[in-house]
CSV table of C-alpha atoms in Angstrom, one decimal:
chain,number,residue,atom,x,y,z
I,149,MET,CA,-0.7,31.7,13.7
I,150,THR,CA,-2.4,29.6,11.9
I,151,PHE,CA,-1.9,25.9,12.2
I,152,ASN,CA,-2.4,23.5,8.9
I,153,TYR,CA,-2.2,19.6,9.4
I,154,THR,CA,-1.4,16.9,6.8
I,155,SER,CA,-2.2,13.3,7.7
I,156,ALA,CA,1.4,12.7,8.6
I,157,VAL,CA,1.4,15.6,10.8
I,158,LEU,CA,-1.8,14.3,12.2
I,159,ALA,CA,-0.4,11.1,12.5
I,160,GLN,CA,2.6,12.2,14.6
I,161,ILE,CA,0.3,14.3,16.9
I,162,ALA,CA,-1.7,11.3,17.6
I,163,ALA,CA,1.0,9.2,18.4
I,164,ASN,CA,2.7,11.9,20.6
I,165,ILE,CA,-0.4,12.6,22.7
I,166,PRO,CA,0.1,9.6,24.9
I,167,ASN,CA,3.9,11.2,26.1
I,168,GLN,CA,2.4,14.8,26.3
I,169,ALA,CA,-0.7,13.7,28.5
I,170,SER,CA,1.1,11.9,30.6
I,171,ALA,CA,3.8,14.6,31.4
I,172,ALA,CA,0.9,16.9,31.9
I,173,GLY,CA,-0.6,14.2,34.4
I,174,LEU,CA,-3.2,13.6,32.5
I,175,ALA,CA,-4.7,9.8,31.8
I,176,ILE,CA,-5.7,8.8,28.5
I,177,ILE,CA,-9.1,6.4,29.2
I,178,PRO,CA,-9.7,4.1,26.2
I,179,GLY,CA,-13.3,3.1,25.7
I,180,ILE,CA,-15.1,6.2,26.8
I,181,ASP,CA,-17.5,8.0,24.4
I,182,ILE,CA,-18.6,11.4,25.8
I,183,ILE,CA,-22.1,11.4,24.6
I,184,ARG,CA,-23.0,15.3,25.5
I,185,GLU,CA,-22.5,18.0,23.1
I,186,THR,CA,-19.4,19.9,23.2
I,187,ASP,CA,-19.6,23.2,25.3
I,188,VAL,CA,-16.1,24.4,25.1
I,189,ARG,CA,-14.2,24.0,21.5
I,190,ILE,CA,-10.8,24.8,21.0
I,191,TYR,CA,-10.0,25.5,17.8
I,192,ALA,CA,-7.2,23.2,16.2
I,193,TYR,CA,-6.2,25.9,13.5
I,194,GLU,CA,-5.3,28.2,16.5
I,195,ALA,CA,-4.1,26.3,19.2
I,196,GLU,CA,-2.0,23.3,19.1
I,197,ILE,CA,-2.4,19.8,21.0
I,198,GLY,CA,-0.1,21.2,23.9
I,199,ASP,CA,-2.4,24.0,24.3
I,200,ALA,CA,-5.3,22.0,24.4
I,201,LEU,CA,-3.9,19.5,26.9
I,202,ARG,CA,-3.0,22.7,28.8
I,203,VAL,CA,-6.6,23.9,29.2
I,204,ALA,CA,-7.8,20.2,30.2
I,205,VAL,CA,-4.9,20.7,33.2
I,206,MET,CA,-6.1,23.9,34.3
I,207,ALA,CA,-9.8,22.6,34.1
I,208,ASN,CA,-8.9,19.9,36.3
I,209,ALA,CA,-10.1,17.2,34.0
I,210,PRO,CA,-10.0,13.8,35.5
I,211,PHE,CA,-8.9,11.9,32.2
I,212,ILE,CA,-8.8,12.6,28.3
I,213,THR,CA,-10.2,10.7,25.5
I,214,VAL,CA,-8.1,10.3,22.2
I,215,GLU,CA,-10.1,9.5,18.8
I,216,THR,CA,-8.6,9.3,15.2
I,217,GLU,CA,-10.3,8.9,11.8
I,218,THR,CA,-9.2,7.4,8.8
I,219,PHE,CA,-10.5,8.6,5.6
I,220,TRP,CA,-12.1,6.0,3.0
I,221,THR,CA,-14.0,7.1,0.0
I,222,SER,CA,-16.3,4.0,0.7
I,223,ARG,CA,-17.3,5.4,4.0
I,224,ILE,CA,-18.6,8.8,2.2
I,225,ARG,CA,-20.3,6.8,-0.7
I,226,SER,CA,-22.2,4.7,2.2
I,227,THR,CA,-23.3,8.2,4.1
I,228,GLU,CA,-26.9,9.2,3.7
I,229,GLY,CA,-26.9,11.9,0.6
I,230,TYR,CA,-24.0,10.7,-0.8
I,231,VAL,CA,-24.8,7.2,-1.9
I,232,LYS,CA,-25.7,7.7,-5.7
I,233,LEU,CA,-23.4,11.0,-6.5
I,234,PRO,CA,-23.4,13.1,-10.0
I,235,LEU,CA,-20.5,12.4,-12.1
I,236,LYS,CA,-18.6,15.5,-10.9
I,237,ALA,CA,-18.9,14.4,-7.5
I,238,GLU,CA,-18.2,10.9,-8.3
I,239,ARG,CA,-14.9,11.9,-10.0
I,240,LEU,CA,-13.8,14.2,-7.4
I,241,LEU,CA,-14.3,11.0,-4.6
I,242,GLU,CA,-12.2,8.9,-7.0
I,243,ALA,CA,-9.3,11.3,-7.0
I,244,ALA,CA,-9.7,11.3,-3.1
I,245,GLU,CA,-9.1,7.9,-3.3
I,246,ILE,CA,-5.3,8.4,-2.7
I,247,HIS,CA,-6.2,9.8,0.8
I,248,ASN,CA,-7.7,6.2,1.6
I,249,ASP,CA,-6.1,4.8,4.5
I,250,LEU,CA,-4.8,8.1,5.8
I,251,LEU,CA,-5.5,9.8,9.3
I,252,MET,CA,-8.1,12.8,8.5
I,253,SER,CA,-8.9,13.9,12.1
I,254,VAL,CA,-7.8,13.6,15.5
I,255,THR,CA,-10.2,14.5,18.4
I,256,VAL,CA,-9.2,15.0,22.3
I,257,LYS,CA,-12.4,15.5,24.6
I,258,TRP,CA,-12.4,15.6,28.2
I,259,VAL,CA,-15.3,16.8,31.1
I,260,ALA,CA,-14.5,19.2,33.7
I,261,SER,CA,-16.6,21.2,35.7
I,262,GLY,CA,-19.7,19.9,34.2
I,263,LEU,CA,-18.7,21.2,31.0
I,264,VAL,CA,-17.4,19.0,27.7
I,265,TYR,CA,-14.3,20.2,25.9
I,266,GLU,CA,-13.2,18.9,22.7
I,267,TRP,CA,-9.9,19.7,20.6
I,268,THR,CA,-10.4,18.4,16.9
I,269,ALA,CA,-7.6,18.9,13.9
I,270,GLN,CA,-8.5,17.7,10.6
I,271,THR,CA,-6.2,17.3,7.7
I,272,GLU,CA,-5.9,20.4,5.3
I,273,TRP,CA,-7.8,18.6,2.4
I,274,ILE,CA,-10.9,17.0,3.8
I,275,ALA,CA,-13.1,20.0,4.2
I,276,PRO,CA,-12.6,21.4,1.0
I,277,LEU,CA,-13.0,18.0,-0.8
I,278,LEU,CA,-16.2,17.6,1.3
I,279,THR,CA,-17.3,21.2,0.1
I,280,GLU,CA,-16.5,20.6,-3.7
I,281,ILE,CA,-18.8,17.3,-3.3
I,282,ASP,CA,-21.5,19.1,-1.7
I,283,GLU,CA,-21.2,21.8,-4.4
I,284,ALA,CA,-21.3,19.5,-7.1
I,285,VAL,CA,-24.2,17.4,-5.7
I,286,GLN,CA,-26.4,20.8,-5.3
I,287,ALA,CA,-25.4,21.9,-8.8
I,288,ALA,CA,-26.9,18.6,-10.0
I,289,GLN,CA,-29.9,18.9,-7.8
I,290,ASN,CA,-30.5,22.5,-9.1
I,291,GLU,CA,-29.9,21.2,-12.7
I,292,ASP,CA,-32.9,18.2,-12.1
I,293,ASP,CA,-34.8,21.0,-10.6
I,294,ALA,CA,-34.5,23.2,-13.5
I,295,VAL,CA,-35.3,20.4,-16.0
I,296,GLU,CA,-38.5,19.4,-14.0
I,297,ASP,CA,-39.5,23.0,-13.9
I,298,ALA,CA,-39.1,23.3,-17.7
I,299,ARG,CA,-41.3,20.2,-18.2
I,300,THR,CA,-44.0,21.4,-15.8
I,301,GLU,CA,-44.0,24.7,-18.0
I,302,VAL,CA,-44.3,22.6,-21.2
I,303,HIS,CA,-46.9,20.4,-19.9
I,304,TYR,CA,-49.2,23.3,-18.6
I,305,ALA,CA,-48.6,25.4,-22.0
I,306,LYS,CA,-49.9,22.1,-23.8
I,307,LEU,CA,-52.9,22.4,-21.8
I,308,GLY,CA,-53.7,25.8,-22.9
I,309,PRO,CA,-55.7,28.5,-21.5
I,310,ARG,CA,-58.3,27.5,-18.9
């Protein structure tokens, strides 16, 4: 079974995590940032949050952390490499403004037996959106490169044979 998440479903999952964690005997500790790279990734498109919490219990996690991320087009525009977007990418981003202030991901992390575990669910629309924007940026860069190559050829052709 594959799981897809809308912003509304993610909001419901995030709201239910405290009850599910409590029922499983797990404490949620806010204000903790697990800075080590993830060792064990539980894929949300194959495993629901309940499955991830069962893994946390089996691994004897002392606590879990929960992080939610809200979508804002302004955040993308301020990200390095996306400050000055080509027209097609800008139009995609403008169309994505309908998602502003909607939940785009929920991440649950814990540490157990020296390993960092992570379960992250994203909305079904964020990955395709970012892929389309990246493709538009790359296409514009390729076009710019082709124009520059043509200019260089013309320049050397004007210089004539050496």
